[in-house]
Coordinates of C-alpha atoms and ligand atoms in Angstrom, one line a residue:
X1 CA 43.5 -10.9 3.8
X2 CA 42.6 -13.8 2.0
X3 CA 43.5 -14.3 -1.6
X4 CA 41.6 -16.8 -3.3
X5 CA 43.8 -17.7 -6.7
X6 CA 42.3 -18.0 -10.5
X7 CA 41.3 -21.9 -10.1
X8 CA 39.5 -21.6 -6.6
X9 CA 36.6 -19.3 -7.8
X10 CA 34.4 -19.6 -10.6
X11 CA 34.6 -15.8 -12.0
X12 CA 35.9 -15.3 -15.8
X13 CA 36.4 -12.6 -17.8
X14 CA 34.4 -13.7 -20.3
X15 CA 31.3 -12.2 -18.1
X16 CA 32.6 -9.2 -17.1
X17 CA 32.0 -5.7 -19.5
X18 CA 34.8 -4.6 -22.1
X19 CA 34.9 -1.5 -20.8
X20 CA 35.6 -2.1 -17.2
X21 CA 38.2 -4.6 -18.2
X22 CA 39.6 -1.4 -20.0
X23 CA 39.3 0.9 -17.1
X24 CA 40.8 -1.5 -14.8
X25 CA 43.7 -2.1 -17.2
X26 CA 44.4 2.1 -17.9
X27 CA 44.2 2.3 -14.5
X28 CA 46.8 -0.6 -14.0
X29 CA 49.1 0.6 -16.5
X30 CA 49.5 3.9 -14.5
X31 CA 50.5 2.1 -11.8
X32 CA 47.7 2.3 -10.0
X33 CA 45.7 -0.7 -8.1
X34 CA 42.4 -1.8 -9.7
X35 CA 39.7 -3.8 -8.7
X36 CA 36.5 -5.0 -10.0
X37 CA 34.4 -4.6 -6.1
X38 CA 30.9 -5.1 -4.7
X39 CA 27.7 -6.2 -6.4
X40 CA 29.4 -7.0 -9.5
X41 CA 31.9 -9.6 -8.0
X42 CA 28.8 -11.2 -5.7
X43 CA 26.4 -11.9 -8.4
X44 CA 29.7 -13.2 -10.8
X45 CA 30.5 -15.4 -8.2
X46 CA 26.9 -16.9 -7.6
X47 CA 26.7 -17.3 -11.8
X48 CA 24.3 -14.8 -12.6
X49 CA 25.2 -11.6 -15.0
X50 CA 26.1 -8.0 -12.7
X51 CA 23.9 -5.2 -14.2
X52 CA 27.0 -2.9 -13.7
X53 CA 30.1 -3.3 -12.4
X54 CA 32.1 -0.8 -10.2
X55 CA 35.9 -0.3 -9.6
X56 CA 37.8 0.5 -6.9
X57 CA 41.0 1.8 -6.9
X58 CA 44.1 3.9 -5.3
X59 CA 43.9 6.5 -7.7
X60 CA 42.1 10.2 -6.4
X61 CA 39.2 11.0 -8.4
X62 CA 41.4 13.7 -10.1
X63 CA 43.7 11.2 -10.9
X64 CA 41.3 9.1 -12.4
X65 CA 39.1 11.9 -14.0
X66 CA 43.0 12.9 -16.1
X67 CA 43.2 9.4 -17.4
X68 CA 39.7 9.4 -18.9
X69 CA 38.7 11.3 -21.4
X70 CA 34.6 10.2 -21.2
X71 CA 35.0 10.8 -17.5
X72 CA 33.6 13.0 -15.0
X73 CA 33.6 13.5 -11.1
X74 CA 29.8 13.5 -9.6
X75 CA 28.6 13.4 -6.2
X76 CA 29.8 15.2 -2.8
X77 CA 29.0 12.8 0.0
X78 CA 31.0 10.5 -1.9
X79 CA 33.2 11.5 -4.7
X80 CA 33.0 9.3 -7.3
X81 CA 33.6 9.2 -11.3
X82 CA 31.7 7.7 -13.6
X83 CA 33.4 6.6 -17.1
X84 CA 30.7 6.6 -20.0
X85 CA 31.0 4.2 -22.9
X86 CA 28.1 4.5 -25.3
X87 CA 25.1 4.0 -22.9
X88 CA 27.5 2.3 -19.8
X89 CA 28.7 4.0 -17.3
X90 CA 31.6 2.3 -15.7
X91 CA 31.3 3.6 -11.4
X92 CA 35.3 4.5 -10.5
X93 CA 35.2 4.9 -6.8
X94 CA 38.5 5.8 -4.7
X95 CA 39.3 3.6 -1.7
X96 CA 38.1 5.1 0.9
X97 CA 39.7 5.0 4.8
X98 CA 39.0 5.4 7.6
X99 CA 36.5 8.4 8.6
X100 CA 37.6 9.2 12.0
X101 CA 41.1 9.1 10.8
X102 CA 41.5 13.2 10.4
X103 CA 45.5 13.2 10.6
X104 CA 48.3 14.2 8.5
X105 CA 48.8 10.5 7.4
X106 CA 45.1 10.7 5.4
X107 CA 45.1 14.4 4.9
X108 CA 48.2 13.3 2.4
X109 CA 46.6 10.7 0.7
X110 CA 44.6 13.1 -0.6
X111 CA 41.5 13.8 1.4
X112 CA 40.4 14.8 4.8
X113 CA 37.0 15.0 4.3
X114 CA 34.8 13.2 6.2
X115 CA 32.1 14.5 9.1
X116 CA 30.0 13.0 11.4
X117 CA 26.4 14.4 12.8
X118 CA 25.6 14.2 16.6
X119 CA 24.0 10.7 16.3
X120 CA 26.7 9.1 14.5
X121 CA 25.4 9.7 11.3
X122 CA 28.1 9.8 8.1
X123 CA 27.6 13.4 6.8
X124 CA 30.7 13.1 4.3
X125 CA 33.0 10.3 3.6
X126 CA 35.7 11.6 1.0
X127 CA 38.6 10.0 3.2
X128 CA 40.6 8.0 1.2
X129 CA 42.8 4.5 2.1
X130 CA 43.8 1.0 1.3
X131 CA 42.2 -1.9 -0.1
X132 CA 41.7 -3.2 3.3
X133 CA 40.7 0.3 4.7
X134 CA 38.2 0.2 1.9
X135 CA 36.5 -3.3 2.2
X136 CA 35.6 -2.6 6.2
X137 CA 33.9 0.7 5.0
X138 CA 31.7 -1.0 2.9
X139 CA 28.5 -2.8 3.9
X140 CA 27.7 -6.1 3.7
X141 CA 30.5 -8.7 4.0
X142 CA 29.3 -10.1 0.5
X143 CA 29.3 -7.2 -1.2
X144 CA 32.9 -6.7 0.0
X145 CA 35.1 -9.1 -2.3
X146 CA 37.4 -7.6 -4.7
X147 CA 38.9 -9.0 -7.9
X148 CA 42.1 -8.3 -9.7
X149 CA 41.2 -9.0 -13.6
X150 CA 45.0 -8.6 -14.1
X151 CA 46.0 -11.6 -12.0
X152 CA 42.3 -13.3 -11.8
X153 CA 42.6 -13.4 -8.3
X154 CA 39.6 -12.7 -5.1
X155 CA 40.6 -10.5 -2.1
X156 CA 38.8 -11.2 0.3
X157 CA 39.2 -9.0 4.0
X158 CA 36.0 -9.8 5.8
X159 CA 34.8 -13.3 4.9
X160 CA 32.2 -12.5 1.9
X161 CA 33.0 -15.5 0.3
X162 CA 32.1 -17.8 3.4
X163 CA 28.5 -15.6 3.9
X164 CA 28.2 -16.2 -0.1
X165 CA 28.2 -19.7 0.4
X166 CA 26.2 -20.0 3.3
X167 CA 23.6 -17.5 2.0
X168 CA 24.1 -14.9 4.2
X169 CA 23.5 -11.1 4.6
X170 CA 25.9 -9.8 7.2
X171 CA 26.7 -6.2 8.3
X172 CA 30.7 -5.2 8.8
X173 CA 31.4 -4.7 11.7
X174 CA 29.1 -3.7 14.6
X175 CA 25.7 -3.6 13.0
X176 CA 24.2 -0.7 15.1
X177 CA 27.3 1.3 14.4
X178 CA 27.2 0.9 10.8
X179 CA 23.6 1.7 10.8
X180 CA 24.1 4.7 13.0
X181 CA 26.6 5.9 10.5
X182 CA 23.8 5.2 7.8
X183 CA 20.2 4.0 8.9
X184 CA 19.8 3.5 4.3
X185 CA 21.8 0.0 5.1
X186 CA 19.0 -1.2 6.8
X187 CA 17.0 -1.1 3.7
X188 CA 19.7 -2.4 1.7
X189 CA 20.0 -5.4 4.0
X190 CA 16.8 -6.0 3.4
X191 CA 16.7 -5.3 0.0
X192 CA 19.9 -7.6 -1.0
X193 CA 18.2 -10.4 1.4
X194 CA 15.2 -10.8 -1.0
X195 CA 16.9 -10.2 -4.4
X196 CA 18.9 -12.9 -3.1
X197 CA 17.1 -15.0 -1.7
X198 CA 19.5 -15.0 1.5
X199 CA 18.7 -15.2 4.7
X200 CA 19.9 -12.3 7.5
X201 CA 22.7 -12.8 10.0
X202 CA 21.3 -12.8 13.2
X203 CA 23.5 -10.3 14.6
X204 CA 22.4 -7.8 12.0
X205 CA 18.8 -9.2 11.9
X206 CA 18.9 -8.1 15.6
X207 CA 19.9 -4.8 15.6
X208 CA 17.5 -3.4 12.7
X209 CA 14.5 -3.0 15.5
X210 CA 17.2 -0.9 17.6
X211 CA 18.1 1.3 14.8
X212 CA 15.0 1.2 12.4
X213 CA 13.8 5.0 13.8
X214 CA 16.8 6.3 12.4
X215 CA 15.4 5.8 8.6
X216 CA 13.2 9.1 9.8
X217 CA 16.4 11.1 9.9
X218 CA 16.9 10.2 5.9
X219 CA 16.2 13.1 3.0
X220 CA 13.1 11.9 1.4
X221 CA 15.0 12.4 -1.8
X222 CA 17.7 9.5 -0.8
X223 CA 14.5 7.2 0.4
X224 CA 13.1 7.5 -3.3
X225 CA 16.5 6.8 -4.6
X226 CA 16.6 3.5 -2.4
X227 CA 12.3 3.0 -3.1
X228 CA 13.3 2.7 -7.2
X229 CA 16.4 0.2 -6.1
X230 CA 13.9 -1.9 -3.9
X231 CA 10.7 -2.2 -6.2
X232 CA 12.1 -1.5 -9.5
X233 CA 15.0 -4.6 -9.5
X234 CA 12.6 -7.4 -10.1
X235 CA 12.4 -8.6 -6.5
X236 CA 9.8 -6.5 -5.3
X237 CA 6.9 -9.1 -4.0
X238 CA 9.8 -10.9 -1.9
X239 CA 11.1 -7.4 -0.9
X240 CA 7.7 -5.9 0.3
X241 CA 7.6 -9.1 2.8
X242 CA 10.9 -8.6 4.1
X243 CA 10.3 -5.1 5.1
X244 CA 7.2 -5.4 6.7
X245 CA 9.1 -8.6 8.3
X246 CA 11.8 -5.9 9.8
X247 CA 9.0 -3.6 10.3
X248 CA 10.5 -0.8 7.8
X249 CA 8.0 0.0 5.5
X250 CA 6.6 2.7 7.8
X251 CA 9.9 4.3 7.1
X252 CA 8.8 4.6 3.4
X253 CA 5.6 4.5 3.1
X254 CA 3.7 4.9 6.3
X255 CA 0.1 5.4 5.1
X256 CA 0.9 2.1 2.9
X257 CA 1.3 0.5 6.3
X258 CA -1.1 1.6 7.8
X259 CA -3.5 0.5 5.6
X260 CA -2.3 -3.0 5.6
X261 CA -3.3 -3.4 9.2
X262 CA -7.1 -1.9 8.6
X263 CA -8.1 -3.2 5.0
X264 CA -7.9 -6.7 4.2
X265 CA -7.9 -6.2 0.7
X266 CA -4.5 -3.8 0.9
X267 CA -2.4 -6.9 1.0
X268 CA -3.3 -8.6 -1.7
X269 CA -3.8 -5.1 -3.7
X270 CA 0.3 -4.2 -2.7
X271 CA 1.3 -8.2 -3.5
X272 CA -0.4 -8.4 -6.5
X273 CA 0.8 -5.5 -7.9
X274 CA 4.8 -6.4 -6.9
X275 CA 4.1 -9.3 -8.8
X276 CA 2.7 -7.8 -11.9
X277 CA 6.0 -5.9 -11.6
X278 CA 8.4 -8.3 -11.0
X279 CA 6.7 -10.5 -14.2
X280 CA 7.2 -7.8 -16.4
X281 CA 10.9 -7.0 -15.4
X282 CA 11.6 -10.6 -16.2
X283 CA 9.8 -10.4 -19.2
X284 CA 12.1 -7.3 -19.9
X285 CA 9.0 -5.2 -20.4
X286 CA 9.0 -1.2 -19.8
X287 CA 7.7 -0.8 -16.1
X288 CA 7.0 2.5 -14.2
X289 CA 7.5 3.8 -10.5
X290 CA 3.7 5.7 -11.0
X291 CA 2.4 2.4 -11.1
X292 CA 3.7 0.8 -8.0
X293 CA 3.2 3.9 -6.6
X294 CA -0.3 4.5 -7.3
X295 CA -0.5 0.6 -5.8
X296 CA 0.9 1.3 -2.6
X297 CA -1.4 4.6 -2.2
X298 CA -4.6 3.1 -3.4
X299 CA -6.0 1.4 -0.2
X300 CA -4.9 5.4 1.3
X301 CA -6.8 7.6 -2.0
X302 CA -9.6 5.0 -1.8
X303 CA -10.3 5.6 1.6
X304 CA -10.0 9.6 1.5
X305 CA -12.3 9.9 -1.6
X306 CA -14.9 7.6 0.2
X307 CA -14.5 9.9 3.0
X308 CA -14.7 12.9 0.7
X309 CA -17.9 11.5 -0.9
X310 CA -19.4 11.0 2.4
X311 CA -19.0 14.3 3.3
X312 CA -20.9 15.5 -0.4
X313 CA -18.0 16.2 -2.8
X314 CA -18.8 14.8 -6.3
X315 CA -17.3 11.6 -6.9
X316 CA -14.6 13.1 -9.3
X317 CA -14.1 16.4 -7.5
X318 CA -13.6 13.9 -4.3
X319 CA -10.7 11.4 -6.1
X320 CA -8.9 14.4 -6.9
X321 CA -8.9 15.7 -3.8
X322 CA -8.0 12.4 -2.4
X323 CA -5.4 12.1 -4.8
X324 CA -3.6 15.9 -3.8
X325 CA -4.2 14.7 0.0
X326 CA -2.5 11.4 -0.1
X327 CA 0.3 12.3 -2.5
X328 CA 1.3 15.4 -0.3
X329 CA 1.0 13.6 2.9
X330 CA 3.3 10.5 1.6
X331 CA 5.8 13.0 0.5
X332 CA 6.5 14.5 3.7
X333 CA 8.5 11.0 4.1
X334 CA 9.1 9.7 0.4
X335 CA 10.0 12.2 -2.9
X336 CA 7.7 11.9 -5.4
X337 CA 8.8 13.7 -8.6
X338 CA 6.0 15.2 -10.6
X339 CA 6.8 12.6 -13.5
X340 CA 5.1 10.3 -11.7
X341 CA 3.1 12.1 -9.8
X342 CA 1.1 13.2 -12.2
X343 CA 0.1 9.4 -13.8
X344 CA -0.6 8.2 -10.6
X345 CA -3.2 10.7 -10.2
X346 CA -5.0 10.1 -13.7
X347 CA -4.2 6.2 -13.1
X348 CA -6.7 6.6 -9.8
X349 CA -9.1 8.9 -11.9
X350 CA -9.2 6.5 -14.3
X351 CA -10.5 4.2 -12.3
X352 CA -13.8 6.2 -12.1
X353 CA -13.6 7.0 -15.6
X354 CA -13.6 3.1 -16.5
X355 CA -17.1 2.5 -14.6
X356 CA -18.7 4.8 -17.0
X357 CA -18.8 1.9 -19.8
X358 CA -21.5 3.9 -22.4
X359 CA -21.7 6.9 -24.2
X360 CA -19.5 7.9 -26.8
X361 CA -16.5 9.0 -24.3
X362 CA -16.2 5.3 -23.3
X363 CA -15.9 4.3 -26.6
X364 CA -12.4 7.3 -26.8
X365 CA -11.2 5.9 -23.6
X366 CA -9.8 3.0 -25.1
X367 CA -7.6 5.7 -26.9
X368 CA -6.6 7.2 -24.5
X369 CA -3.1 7.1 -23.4
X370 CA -3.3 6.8 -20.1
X371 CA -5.8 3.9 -20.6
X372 CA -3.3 1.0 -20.5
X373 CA -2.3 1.1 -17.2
X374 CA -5.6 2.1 -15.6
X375 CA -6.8 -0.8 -17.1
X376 CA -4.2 -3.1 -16.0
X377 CA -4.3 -1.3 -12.2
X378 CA -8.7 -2.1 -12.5
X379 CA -7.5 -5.4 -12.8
X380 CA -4.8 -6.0 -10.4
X381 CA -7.8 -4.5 -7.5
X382 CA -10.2 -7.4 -9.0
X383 CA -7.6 -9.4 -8.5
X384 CA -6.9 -8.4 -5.0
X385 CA -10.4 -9.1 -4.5
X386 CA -11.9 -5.4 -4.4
X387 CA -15.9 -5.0 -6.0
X388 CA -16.0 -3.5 -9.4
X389 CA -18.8 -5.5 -11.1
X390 CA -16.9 -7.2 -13.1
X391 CA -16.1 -4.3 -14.9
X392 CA -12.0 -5.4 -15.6
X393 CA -13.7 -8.0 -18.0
X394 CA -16.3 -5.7 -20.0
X395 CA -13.0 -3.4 -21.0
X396 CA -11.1 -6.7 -21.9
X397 CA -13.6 -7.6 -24.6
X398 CA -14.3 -4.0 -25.3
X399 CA -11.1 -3.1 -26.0
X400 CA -10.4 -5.5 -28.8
X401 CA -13.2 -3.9 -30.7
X402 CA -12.6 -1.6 -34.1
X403 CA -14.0 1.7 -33.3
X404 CA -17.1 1.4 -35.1
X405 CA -18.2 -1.5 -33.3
X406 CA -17.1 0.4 -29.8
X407 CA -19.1 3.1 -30.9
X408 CA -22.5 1.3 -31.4
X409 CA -22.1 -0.8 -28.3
X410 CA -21.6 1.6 -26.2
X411 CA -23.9 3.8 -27.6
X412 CA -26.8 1.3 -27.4
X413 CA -25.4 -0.6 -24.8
X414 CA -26.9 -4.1 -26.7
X415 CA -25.0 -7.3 -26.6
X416 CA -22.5 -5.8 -24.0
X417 CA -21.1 -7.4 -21.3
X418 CA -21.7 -5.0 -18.8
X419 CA -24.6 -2.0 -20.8
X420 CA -27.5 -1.3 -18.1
X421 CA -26.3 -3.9 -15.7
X422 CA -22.8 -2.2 -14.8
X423 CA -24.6 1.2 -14.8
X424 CA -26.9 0.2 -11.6
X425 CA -24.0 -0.8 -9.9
X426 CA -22.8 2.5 -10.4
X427 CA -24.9 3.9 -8.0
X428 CA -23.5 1.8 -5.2
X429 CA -19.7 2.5 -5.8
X430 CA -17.7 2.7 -3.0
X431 CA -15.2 4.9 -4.8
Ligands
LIG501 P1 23.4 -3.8 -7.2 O1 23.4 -5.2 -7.9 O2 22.1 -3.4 -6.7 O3 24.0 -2.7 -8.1 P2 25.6 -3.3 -5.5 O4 26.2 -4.2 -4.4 O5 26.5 -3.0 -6.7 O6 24.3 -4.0 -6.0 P3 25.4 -0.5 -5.2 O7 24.3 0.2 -4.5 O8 25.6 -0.4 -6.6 O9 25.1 -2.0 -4.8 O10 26.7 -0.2 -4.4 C1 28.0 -0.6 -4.8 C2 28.9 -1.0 -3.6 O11 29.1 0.1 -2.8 C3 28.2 -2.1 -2.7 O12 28.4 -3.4 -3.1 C4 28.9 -1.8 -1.4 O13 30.1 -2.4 -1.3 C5 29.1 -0.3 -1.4 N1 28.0 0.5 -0.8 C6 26.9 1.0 -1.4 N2 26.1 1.7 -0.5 C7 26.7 1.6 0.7 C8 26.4 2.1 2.0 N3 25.3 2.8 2.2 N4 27.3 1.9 3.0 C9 28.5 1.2 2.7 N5 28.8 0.7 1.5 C10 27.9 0.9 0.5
LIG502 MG1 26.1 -1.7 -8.4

């Protein structure tokens, strides 16, 4: 183990929360070993500002669970206990051993719980350990460095701190074991390499085409979990081009892939959406999942409705249906809760809504309040290069019009930007 003293590394207390100073102390007071662990103690040591930070210690969850009163014990793959103050939740996690490991020795410390399916794959992992036991179960070597706020000090069992320095994501252990155990760290390799900026150990980077079918064996509910963690952090242009790097985006979303190979316009479409995303996250703006979502099934919906039209469904009777045939279909792999379901759908109706740009309802769309992000989704498909007749533009300048005004030009359609013009293109939609 290596032990890296207070004026080796550059972490201080100064960035790290009150509160999980507090837990770590409590805990320490009791006796028990307390560490601050995993993406909290990477992204301290690379100077940037952890966006939670979880603890690891000796103590059972029980144990912990009686010290706190704002406590409680969630989870049954892995017991965990999450210590609320105000609106943080400080993550208390046991140390876990090791899971094959089913005699008396562990069965004392408190847990014998761990189970394996046929393929390797961790079922359960309630074992419980050392420090040392602990830092091999974990993932990534960099996301295995522990510090000690009592004594300042880094533990350090599997070389994170060398792979922080030389930018490097790198499996424990034998790659294709650990991804056997749990095919999700493939995705989270990927996932830490772009937020990152890292590159991937060659040794890992190797086995991901070996193990990648194994993402199919995954609960769509756990792939949405990981979806929100991937798109929603900030990093999801760089993290779309690593997965379709490793090839795992079929894993998530494989009509989205699919599409990328036919339409030329999918990739711009998907990228310039991420981006859009990303922006606003840095901008600390509100952003949703329905949105990216409705992104990465547009090319997909698009495509069905054109079908659907083809075949003599109304245009609106035909995006709807498109829209229930696509969403189903991508949720045989990924969940998608109804909450954002349900936008995505009106986002894509919306876009057929927006090319009727008269008449007194176009003048209510505006209000409407699903109009924001259709509006910003007709633009992002300009952007990516799709025909709309220039319709994005006509609802910019529209928009910023009182009522009134929106009434009469849409009404009589004079001195608008789009009026009789847009309405011939209408005819010749593709959508
Ligand atoms: P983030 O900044 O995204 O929160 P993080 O490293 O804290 O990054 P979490 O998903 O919060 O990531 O997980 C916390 C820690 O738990 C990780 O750093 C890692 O040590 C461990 N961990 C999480 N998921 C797994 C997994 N599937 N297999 C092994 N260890 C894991
Ligand atoms: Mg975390």
């Amino acid at each position: 183990m290596n032990v890296i003293p207070r004026d080796q590394h550059c972490i201080s207390r100064k960035n790290i929360s009150d509160s999980a100073l507090k837990v770590m102390s409590r805990l320490r007071s009791q006796g028990h070993q307390a560490y601050l662990v995993g993406g909290a103690v990477r992204d301290l040591l690379l100077g940037g500002h952890p966006k939670d930070f979880d603890i690891a210690t000796d103590a059972t969850p029980e144990a912990i669970h009686a010290l706190f009163r704002n406590s409680r014990i969630i989870g049954r793959r892995f017991r965990i206990v999450h210590v609320r103050f105000g609106r943080e939740i400080i993550e208390v996690t046991t140390f876990r051993g090791h899971h094959d490991s089913g005699d008396e020795d562990s069965a004392e410390r408190g847990g014998n719980h761990s189970r394996q399916s046929a393929s390797g794959l961790l079922l359960r992992d309630n074992v419980y350990g050392t420090l040392e036991e602990d830092a091999v179960r974990r993932d990534l070597t960099v996301n295995a460095l522990y510090y000690d706020s009592g004594k300042f000090e880094v533990f350090d069992h599997v070389h994170g701190l060398e792979d922080l320095q030389r930018r490097s994501i790198c499996v424990i252990g034998d790659p294709a074991v650990r991804f056997r155990e749990d095919p999700v760290r493939m995705l989270r390799v990927v996932r830490f390499a772009a937020k990152l900026d890292f590159s991937v150990d060659k040794t890992t980077a190797k086995a991901i085409p070996r193990c990648s079918h194994l993402l199919a064996e995954i609960p769509a509910a756990r792939l949405f979990d990981e979806f929100l963690k991937l798109f929603l952090a900030g990093h999801a242009a760089a993290t779309l081009d690593k997965l379709r790097e490793y090839k795992l985006l079929q894993y998530l979303f494989p009509q989205s892939q699919e599409a990328l190979q036919r339409d030329s316009h999918a990739l711009a479409l998907l990228r310039a959406a991420m981006g859009n995303t990303d922006q606003r996250i840095a901008q600390e703006k509100p952003v949703t999942p329905a949105f990216i979502l409705a992104a990465l099934l547009w090319p997909t919906a698009k495509k069905t409705a054109t079908h659907l039209q083809q075949q003599g469904e109304p245009p609106m009777v035909a995006m709807n249906n498109a829209a229930h045939q696509t969403i189903s279909e991508a949720a045989r792999h990924i969940s998608i809760p109804r909450r954002f379901s349900q936008p995505m759908r009106e986002i894509w109706e919306f876009q057929l809504r927006l090319q009727r740009n008269h008449g007194r309802k176009a003048a209510e769309l505006v209000d409407h309040r699903r109009f924001r992000a259709a509006y910003d989704f007709l633009l992002l498909r300009e952007q990516a290069g799709e025909e709309t007749g220039n319709l994005g533009s006509w609802w910019t300048t529209f928009q910023e019009l009182p009522m009134e005004q929106r009434l009469q030009q849409a009404t009589d359609g004079k001195g608008s930007p789009g009026g009789r013009r847009t309405r011939t293109r209408r005819s010749n939609r593709s959508t």
